């Protein structure tokens, strides 16, 4: 038996909602694991990323760790997908882009009404924060964008099936990309 | 403070009662408040809202929308310097540093403490005499370092901008009521718009005809709109007429916001009666009694003059009641000033603005011909279209059609600026080639030109054999010429900045897309672009074009799309061979973050 294609996922600056929706494919997950092996992903806790066919990215790029993870995914995945609005556009975390970083940090860690003896975190063990939050495609080449906050389980399912089928043109039916 | 506030409240009440408390007066009220206080602060907005019985948010919404209305003062007096392609060619960049030096202020960062504040503004309709600026509505043209110095000295000493210079321009610019240093620069007069005529001829001819015969004449003339879109004028009037209504309105679009055009300014200076007669012609056909001219704020220096022309026409019975002795032919015109917003030239945004609101485009349909000003059927036409309509009534449709080409009857008034020896206004028959125009204007060695301003196309010399006509290159008339040394992608970049500035922000593709396109263009210009960026820009351009609500978004990608089409070699020469280069320098993003958070 040939090896099954591998799929890895990562959550960068996101809320895990996209990953929760991935699980919402319900019992189809059983057919999915017949079809693929999961590589590094928050849902299986594998730590090392191997070579994969598909990488799904939730969330935008907000700190140096996000940046490294995303670059590594790009190196190791043949097809990289921005999943959800945070990945495709920065989403909610990118709201901080309208306020200069210094003010954001000062409000959060020094001047906020609930802060006592605040300090702006600068422990070298922590990932350092970027000046702004970036959508993934401004950092690495992204092959597909799947919009939605979160995208529906059905559309994630459809996209995975398509990508694994090796077909040429993806046309999601209207119901799967309609958001109101 | 309390006293100041009370004084302000008194003044505000005065301003409001000068105009009236109906909502559509709001624009005039905030304009007056801006004049009186140098800004429309929160307190002023509140006082206006109270006096008018509306919510303060409505007032602030209007104030925040327009360029010349501000919530904070920008200097005790502000110089609004015009920026764009023509100003750049004429040295506005060098002037910028001179002005910052002599004023000690900074562009965009001026505040109440600055004696003379500095602000940018989009093209003020003076491309043939740039660099140019507005100070309290007064136009200052051909500014060099010396003039900048003496202007600032004059203003710092508390001088009235009106008294800065005794220099006056040609033609009626030197008349008492205009008295501006603006020049008409009429380089070529055609028969139709700048032909000799006697004031009132069109109206006298009009009243001898049945309204339906007048409409037929306009239809037969094949006159098409001169504002850019080229819709047949007679057909528009016919649609408007077919909508049953107690009231219809005639609106003259004198917003002339397309960078590089200034021909309406010259028409309004030299031939205002012709324009007003054109409005009366429309009024006669459509049985409308009220006409409104929407005059861009940048042309406020013509306001009093135009009001006076209207008065004289009333005295001559060319406007008002029983015009030209004809019982029941009543038509009068008022002028609505804008407050600085390019998109207000779009017909539905113009109507919103005239109703005293934020000038955001409406959904179309319904079109103004059925639901226009105050919801009534309204015919909106460009200054030049209306002037041509008046001439058609004077001289007949056949005479009109004897100029131009089969599909583009008549003449077109072009505004020519940039790298030419004779910048100014040219009235030419439709069908002339760009090369012929360049020869007349003294720009034969041009390597590119803009046909129709930023919303039109940037074409290379390969296209100079093409014709100015609806069947080939349609244009509202903005022709900016670029000499052999010009940096075409810099110009495209400047044009994109214009759209970023002027997008009303309602549609995401237009608001966000214009910025994205610009950032990619900048990336390419910095030598970091890839082939995939070009494809991305083409696709994004299509999204912006197809998904925007009004004509601004429809055309906002043109500077990029037309240069990709016509100057592909410029792009290709700048691309790196790599497959993907991030648009940002991510190492810098990390570094900035670490510095701000004090990481070691
Ligand atoms: C963003 C934008 C700006 C416009 N600015 C003007 C303008 O300044 N003057 C003008 O006559 N038409 C302008 N137009 C076109 C008007 O919407 C409208 O088509 C025109 O006034 C109709 O008159 P016409 O048929 O006589 O040309 C603009 C359109 C758009 C989309
Ligand atoms: S797109 Fe929505 S669901 Fe997904 S990570 Fe962002 S906020 Fe959460
Ligand atoms: S296309 Fe642009 S200018 Fe027009 S309504 Fe939309 S956002 Fe406003």
mmCIF file of N, CA, C and O in Angstrom, chain A residues 62-124:
data_model
loop_
_atom_site.group_PDB
_atom_site.id
_atom_site.type_symbol
_atom_site.label_atom_id
_atom_site.label_comp_id
_atom_site.label_asym_id
_atom_site.label_seq_id
_atom_site.Cartn_x
_atom_site.Cartn_y
_atom_site.Cartn_z
ATOM 1 N N UNK A 62 1.589 37.350 13.916
ATOM 2 C CA UNK A 62 1.609 38.414 14.900
ATOM 3 C C UNK A 62 2.923 38.473 15.673
ATOM 4 O O UNK A 62 3.266 39.503 16.232
ATOM 5 N N UNK A 63 3.653 37.337 15.740
ATOM 6 C CA UNK A 63 4.927 37.357 16.482
ATOM 7 C C UNK A 63 5.966 36.494 15.787
ATOM 8 O O UNK A 63 5.693 35.841 14.780
ATOM 9 N N UNK A 64 7.159 36.499 16.346
ATOM 10 C CA UNK A 64 8.268 35.836 15.661
ATOM 11 C C UNK A 64 8.057 34.325 15.562
ATOM 12 O O UNK A 64 8.523 33.692 14.630
ATOM 13 N N UNK A 65 7.333 33.751 16.511
ATOM 14 C CA UNK A 65 7.085 32.314 16.425
ATOM 15 C C UNK A 65 6.133 32.006 15.266
ATOM 16 O O UNK A 65 6.347 31.062 14.499
ATOM 17 N N UNK A 66 5.069 32.816 15.134
ATOM 18 C CA UNK A 66 4.160 32.648 13.998
ATOM 19 C C UNK A 66 4.948 32.691 12.693
ATOM 20 O O UNK A 66 4.718 31.919 11.776
ATOM 21 N N UNK A 67 5.873 33.633 12.649
ATOM 22 C CA UNK A 67 6.656 33.837 11.439
ATOM 23 C C UNK A 67 7.469 32.590 11.118
ATOM 24 O O UNK A 67 7.474 32.102 9.978
ATOM 25 N N UNK A 68 8.145 32.054 12.125
ATOM 26 C CA UNK A 68 8.954 30.855 11.898
ATOM 27 C C UNK A 68 8.085 29.670 11.501
ATOM 28 O O UNK A 68 8.420 28.923 10.580
ATOM 29 N N UNK A 69 6.979 29.481 12.216
ATOM 30 C CA UNK A 69 6.091 28.359 11.910
ATOM 31 C C UNK A 69 5.612 28.451 10.461
ATOM 32 O O UNK A 69 5.645 27.477 9.715
ATOM 33 N N UNK A 70 5.176 29.633 10.084
ATOM 34 C CA UNK A 70 4.636 29.789 8.737
ATOM 35 C C UNK A 70 5.709 29.502 7.686
ATOM 36 O O UNK A 70 5.467 28.822 6.693
ATOM 37 N N UNK A 71 6.909 30.008 7.931
ATOM 38 C CA UNK A 71 7.990 29.764 6.963
ATOM 39 C C UNK A 71 8.322 28.276 6.881
ATOM 40 O O UNK A 71 8.578 27.745 5.801
ATOM 41 N N UNK A 72 8.276 27.606 8.025
ATOM 42 C CA UNK A 72 8.573 26.179 8.017
ATOM 43 C C UNK A 72 7.486 25.416 7.253
ATOM 44 O O UNK A 72 7.765 24.515 6.461
ATOM 45 N N UNK A 73 6.238 25.793 7.492
ATOM 46 C CA UNK A 73 5.139 25.149 6.753
ATOM 47 C C UNK A 73 5.321 25.340 5.254
ATOM 48 O O UNK A 73 5.085 24.443 4.458
ATOM 49 N N UNK A 74 5.747 26.537 4.888
ATOM 50 C CA UNK A 74 5.941 26.784 3.455
ATOM 51 C C UNK A 74 7.033 25.869 2.885
ATOM 52 O O UNK A 74 6.907 25.338 1.792
ATOM 53 N N UNK A 75 8.075 25.703 3.665
ATOM 54 C CA UNK A 75 9.174 24.857 3.183
ATOM 55 C C UNK A 75 8.729 23.413 3.029
ATOM 56 O O UNK A 75 9.115 22.734 2.104
ATOM 57 N N UNK A 76 7.860 22.953 3.930
ATOM 58 C CA UNK A 76 7.600 21.511 3.989
ATOM 59 C C UNK A 76 6.298 21.080 3.309
ATOM 60 O O UNK A 76 6.063 19.886 3.133
ATOM 61 N N UNK A 77 5.408 22.027 3.006
ATOM 62 C CA UNK A 77 4.119 21.631 2.434
ATOM 63 C C UNK A 77 4.092 21.945 0.942
ATOM 64 O O UNK A 77 4.480 23.044 0.526
ATOM 65 N N UNK A 78 3.589 21.011 0.182
ATOM 66 C CA UNK A 78 3.484 21.270 -1.246
ATOM 67 C C UNK A 78 2.416 22.322 -1.504
ATOM 68 O O UNK A 78 2.596 23.231 -2.303
ATOM 69 N N UNK A 79 1.293 22.179 -0.831
ATOM 70 C CA UNK A 79 0.190 23.125 -1.010
ATOM 71 C C UNK A 79 -0.099 23.779 0.331
ATOM 72 O O UNK A 79 -0.309 23.089 1.333
ATOM 73 N N UNK A 80 -0.102 25.108 0.344
ATOM 74 C CA UNK A 80 -0.368 25.806 1.605
ATOM 75 C C UNK A 80 -1.658 26.618 1.474
ATOM 76 O O UNK A 80 -1.847 27.353 0.502
ATOM 77 N N UNK A 81 -2.543 26.432 2.469
ATOM 78 C CA UNK A 81 -3.854 27.077 2.409
ATOM 79 C C UNK A 81 -4.025 28.030 3.582
ATOM 80 O O UNK A 81 -3.787 27.657 4.729
ATOM 81 N N UNK A 82 -4.434 29.250 3.310
ATOM 82 C CA UNK A 82 -4.858 30.166 4.379
ATOM 83 C C UNK A 82 -6.300 29.831 4.704
ATOM 84 O O UNK A 82 -7.179 29.983 3.861
ATOM 85 N N UNK A 83 -6.534 29.399 5.936
ATOM 86 C CA UNK A 83 -7.878 28.953 6.304
ATOM 87 C C UNK A 83 -8.484 29.984 7.265
ATOM 88 O O UNK A 83 -7.957 30.201 8.360
ATOM 89 N N UNK A 84 -9.553 30.609 6.826
ATOM 90 C CA UNK A 84 -10.232 31.557 7.707
ATOM 91 C C UNK A 84 -9.744 32.984 7.530
ATOM 92 O O UNK A 84 -8.672 33.246 6.973
ATOM 93 N N UNK A 85 -10.553 33.912 8.040
ATOM 94 C CA UNK A 85 -10.281 35.324 7.785
ATOM 95 C C UNK A 85 -9.020 35.845 8.466
ATOM 96 O O UNK A 85 -8.386 36.767 7.974
ATOM 97 N N UNK A 86 -8.657 35.270 9.612
ATOM 98 C CA UNK A 86 -7.436 35.760 10.263
ATOM 99 C C UNK A 86 -6.231 35.455 9.390
ATOM 100 O O UNK A 86 -5.327 36.273 9.246
ATOM 101 N N UNK A 87 -6.213 34.266 8.817
ATOM 102 C CA UNK A 87 -5.087 33.897 7.959
ATOM 103 C C UNK A 87 -5.104 34.696 6.665
ATOM 104 O O UNK A 87 -4.061 35.151 6.189
ATOM 105 N N UNK A 88 -6.298 34.885 6.099
ATOM 106 C CA UNK A 88 -6.350 35.554 4.793
ATOM 107 C C UNK A 88 -6.217 37.068 4.899
ATOM 108 O O UNK A 88 -5.758 37.708 3.968
ATOM 109 N N UNK A 89 -6.645 37.642 6.034
ATOM 110 C CA UNK A 89 -6.603 39.111 6.092
ATOM 111 C C UNK A 89 -6.062 39.670 7.404
ATOM 112 O O UNK A 89 -5.986 40.876 7.562
ATOM 113 N N UNK A 90 -5.698 38.826 8.310
ATOM 114 C CA UNK A 90 -5.248 39.324 9.616
ATOM 115 C C UNK A 90 -6.363 39.242 10.638
ATOM 116 O O UNK A 90 -6.120 39.009 11.823
ATOM 117 N N UNK A 91 -7.593 39.488 10.185
ATOM 118 C CA UNK A 91 -8.774 39.309 11.024
ATOM 119 C C UNK A 91 -8.773 40.135 12.306
ATOM 120 O O UNK A 91 -8.201 41.221 12.364
ATOM 121 N N UNK A 92 -9.405 39.590 13.322
ATOM 122 C CA UNK A 92 -9.567 40.315 14.593
ATOM 123 C C UNK A 92 -8.217 40.774 15.173
ATOM 124 O O UNK A 92 -8.075 41.937 15.559
ATOM 125 N N UNK A 93 -7.206 39.884 15.221
ATOM 126 C CA UNK A 93 -5.948 40.344 15.820
ATOM 127 C C UNK A 93 -5.377 41.564 15.101
ATOM 128 O O UNK A 93 -4.701 42.392 15.715
ATOM 129 N N UNK A 94 -5.666 41.674 13.807
ATOM 130 C CA UNK A 94 -5.106 42.790 13.041
ATOM 131 C C UNK A 94 -5.766 44.114 13.398
ATOM 132 O O UNK A 94 -5.346 45.173 12.922
ATOM 133 N N UNK A 95 -6.797 44.076 14.228
ATOM 134 C CA UNK A 95 -7.383 45.353 14.650
ATOM 135 C C UNK A 95 -6.348 46.202 15.374
ATOM 136 O O UNK A 95 -6.449 47.418 15.418
ATOM 137 N N UNK A 96 -5.342 45.534 15.949
ATOM 138 C CA UNK A 96 -4.319 46.333 16.620
ATOM 139 C C UNK A 96 -3.485 47.153 15.637
ATOM 140 O O UNK A 96 -2.784 48.080 16.040
ATOM 141 N N UNK A 97 -3.567 46.797 14.344
ATOM 142 C CA UNK A 97 -2.777 47.541 13.362
ATOM 143 C C UNK A 97 -3.189 49.004 13.270
ATOM 144 O O UNK A 97 -2.443 49.823 12.762
ATOM 145 N N UNK A 98 -4.385 49.312 13.739
ATOM 146 C CA UNK A 98 -4.822 50.708 13.648
ATOM 147 C C UNK A 98 -4.258 51.534 14.808
ATOM 148 O O UNK A 98 -4.404 52.753 14.816
ATOM 149 N N UNK A 99 -3.652 50.872 15.764
ATOM 150 C CA UNK A 99 -3.067 51.587 16.906
ATOM 151 C C UNK A 99 -1.569 51.284 16.913
ATOM 152 O O UNK A 99 -1.181 50.130 16.763
ATOM 153 N N UNK A 100 -0.728 52.290 17.075
ATOM 154 C CA UNK A 100 0.710 52.011 17.091
ATOM 155 C C UNK A 100 1.054 50.984 18.181
ATOM 156 O O UNK A 100 0.456 50.996 19.259
ATOM 157 N N UNK A 101 2.008 50.107 17.891
ATOM 158 C CA UNK A 101 2.346 49.009 18.797
ATOM 159 C C UNK A 101 2.671 49.500 20.208
ATOM 160 O O UNK A 101 2.264 48.904 21.199
ATOM 161 N N UNK A 102 3.400 50.596 20.273
ATOM 162 C CA UNK A 102 3.802 51.115 21.588
ATOM 163 C C UNK A 102 2.563 51.403 22.437
ATOM 164 O O UNK A 102 2.482 51.011 23.599
ATOM 165 N N UNK A 103 1.589 52.060 21.803
ATOM 166 C CA UNK A 103 0.358 52.370 22.549
ATOM 167 C C UNK A 103 -0.375 51.104 22.945
ATOM 168 O O UNK A 103 -0.926 51.011 24.043
ATOM 169 N N UNK A 104 -0.415 50.122 22.052
ATOM 170 C CA UNK A 104 -1.087 48.844 22.366
ATOM 171 C C UNK A 104 -0.466 48.222 23.607
ATOM 172 O O UNK A 104 -1.162 47.818 24.546
ATOM 173 N N UNK A 105 0.881 48.139 23.598
ATOM 174 C CA UNK A 105 1.563 47.477 24.707
ATOM 175 C C UNK A 105 1.373 48.257 25.998
ATOM 176 O O UNK A 105 1.148 47.678 27.064
ATOM 177 N N UNK A 106 1.450 49.559 25.888
ATOM 178 C CA UNK A 106 1.309 50.373 27.100
ATOM 179 C C UNK A 106 -0.088 50.247 27.685
ATOM 180 O O UNK A 106 -0.266 50.155 28.906
ATOM 181 N N UNK A 107 -1.082 50.211 26.780
ATOM 182 C CA UNK A 107 -2.451 50.077 27.269
ATOM 183 C C UNK A 107 -2.650 48.707 27.924
ATOM 184 O O UNK A 107 -3.258 48.583 28.981
ATOM 185 N N UNK A 108 -2.091 47.664 27.284
ATOM 186 C CA UNK A 108 -2.312 46.306 27.789
ATOM 187 C C UNK A 108 -1.531 46.041 29.070
ATOM 188 O O UNK A 108 -2.042 45.404 29.992
ATOM 189 N N UNK A 109 -0.293 46.534 29.123
ATOM 190 C CA UNK A 109 0.578 46.089 30.216
ATOM 191 C C UNK A 109 0.929 47.170 31.235
ATOM 192 O O UNK A 109 1.478 46.870 32.278
ATOM 193 N N UNK A 110 0.662 48.433 30.907
ATOM 194 C CA UNK A 110 1.038 49.482 31.851
ATOM 195 C C UNK A 110 -0.160 50.314 32.326
ATOM 196 O O UNK A 110 -0.368 50.485 33.524
ATOM 197 N N UNK A 111 -0.947 50.803 31.369
ATOM 198 C CA UNK A 111 -1.945 51.808 31.740
ATOM 199 C C UNK A 111 -3.370 51.296 31.844
ATOM 200 O O UNK A 111 -4.257 52.020 32.273
ATOM 201 N N UNK A 112 -3.605 50.067 31.426
ATOM 202 C CA UNK A 112 -4.975 49.552 31.446
ATOM 203 C C UNK A 112 -5.550 49.604 32.852
ATOM 204 O O UNK A 112 -4.811 49.508 33.837
ATOM 205 N N UNK A 113 -6.877 49.784 32.987
ATOM 206 C CA UNK A 113 -7.489 49.992 34.302
ATOM 207 C C UNK A 113 -7.281 48.814 35.253
ATOM 208 O O UNK A 113 -7.294 48.991 36.468
ATOM 209 N N UNK A 114 -7.049 47.619 34.741
ATOM 210 C CA UNK A 114 -6.913 46.478 35.642
ATOM 211 C C UNK A 114 -5.456 46.096 35.886
ATOM 212 O O UNK A 114 -5.174 45.083 36.512
ATOM 213 N N UNK A 115 -4.530 46.902 35.368
ATOM 214 C CA UNK A 115 -3.110 46.543 35.504
ATOM 215 C C UNK A 115 -2.559 47.014 36.852
ATOM 216 O O UNK A 115 -2.775 48.145 37.256
ATOM 217 N N UNK A 116 -1.888 46.133 37.556
ATOM 218 C CA UNK A 116 -1.190 46.505 38.794
ATOM 219 C C UNK A 116 0.288 46.180 38.606
ATOM 220 O O UNK A 116 0.621 45.071 38.191
ATOM 221 N N UNK A 117 1.144 47.137 38.893
ATOM 222 C CA UNK A 117 2.592 46.936 38.742
ATOM 223 C C UNK A 117 2.943 46.341 37.386
ATOM 224 O O UNK A 117 3.633 45.321 37.303
ATOM 225 N N UNK A 118 2.478 46.917 36.362
ATOM 226 C CA UNK A 118 2.639 46.324 35.026
ATOM 227 C C UNK A 118 4.054 46.421 34.491
ATOM 228 O O UNK A 118 4.858 47.248 34.930
ATOM 229 N N UNK A 119 4.344 45.521 33.590
ATOM 230 C CA UNK A 119 5.610 45.590 32.866
ATOM 231 C C UNK A 119 5.368 45.007 31.474
ATOM 232 O O UNK A 119 4.603 44.053 31.326
ATOM 233 N N UNK A 120 5.999 45.603 30.473
ATOM 234 C CA UNK A 120 5.841 45.065 29.116
ATOM 235 C C UNK A 120 6.716 43.819 29.001
ATOM 236 O O UNK A 120 7.918 43.884 29.239
ATOM 237 N N UNK A 121 6.146 42.641 28.685
ATOM 238 C CA UNK A 121 6.918 41.409 28.712
ATOM 239 C C UNK A 121 8.059 41.438 27.703
ATOM 240 O O UNK A 121 7.842 41.787 26.547
ATOM 241 N N UNK A 122 9.266 41.097 28.190
ATOM 242 C CA UNK A 122 10.403 41.064 27.269
ATOM 243 C C UNK A 122 11.339 39.911 27.608
ATOM 244 O O UNK A 122 12.535 39.991 27.372
ATOM 245 N N UNK A 123 10.776 38.850 28.179
ATOM 246 C CA UNK A 123 11.580 37.684 28.494
ATOM 247 C C UNK A 123 12.094 37.066 27.202
ATOM 248 O O UNK A 123 11.320 36.817 26.279
ATOM 249 N N UNK A 124 13.387 36.800 27.125
ATOM 250 C CA UNK A 124 13.933 36.264 25.875
ATOM 251 C C UNK A 124 13.333 34.921 25.487
ATOM 252 O O UNK A 124 13.419 34.516 24.321
#
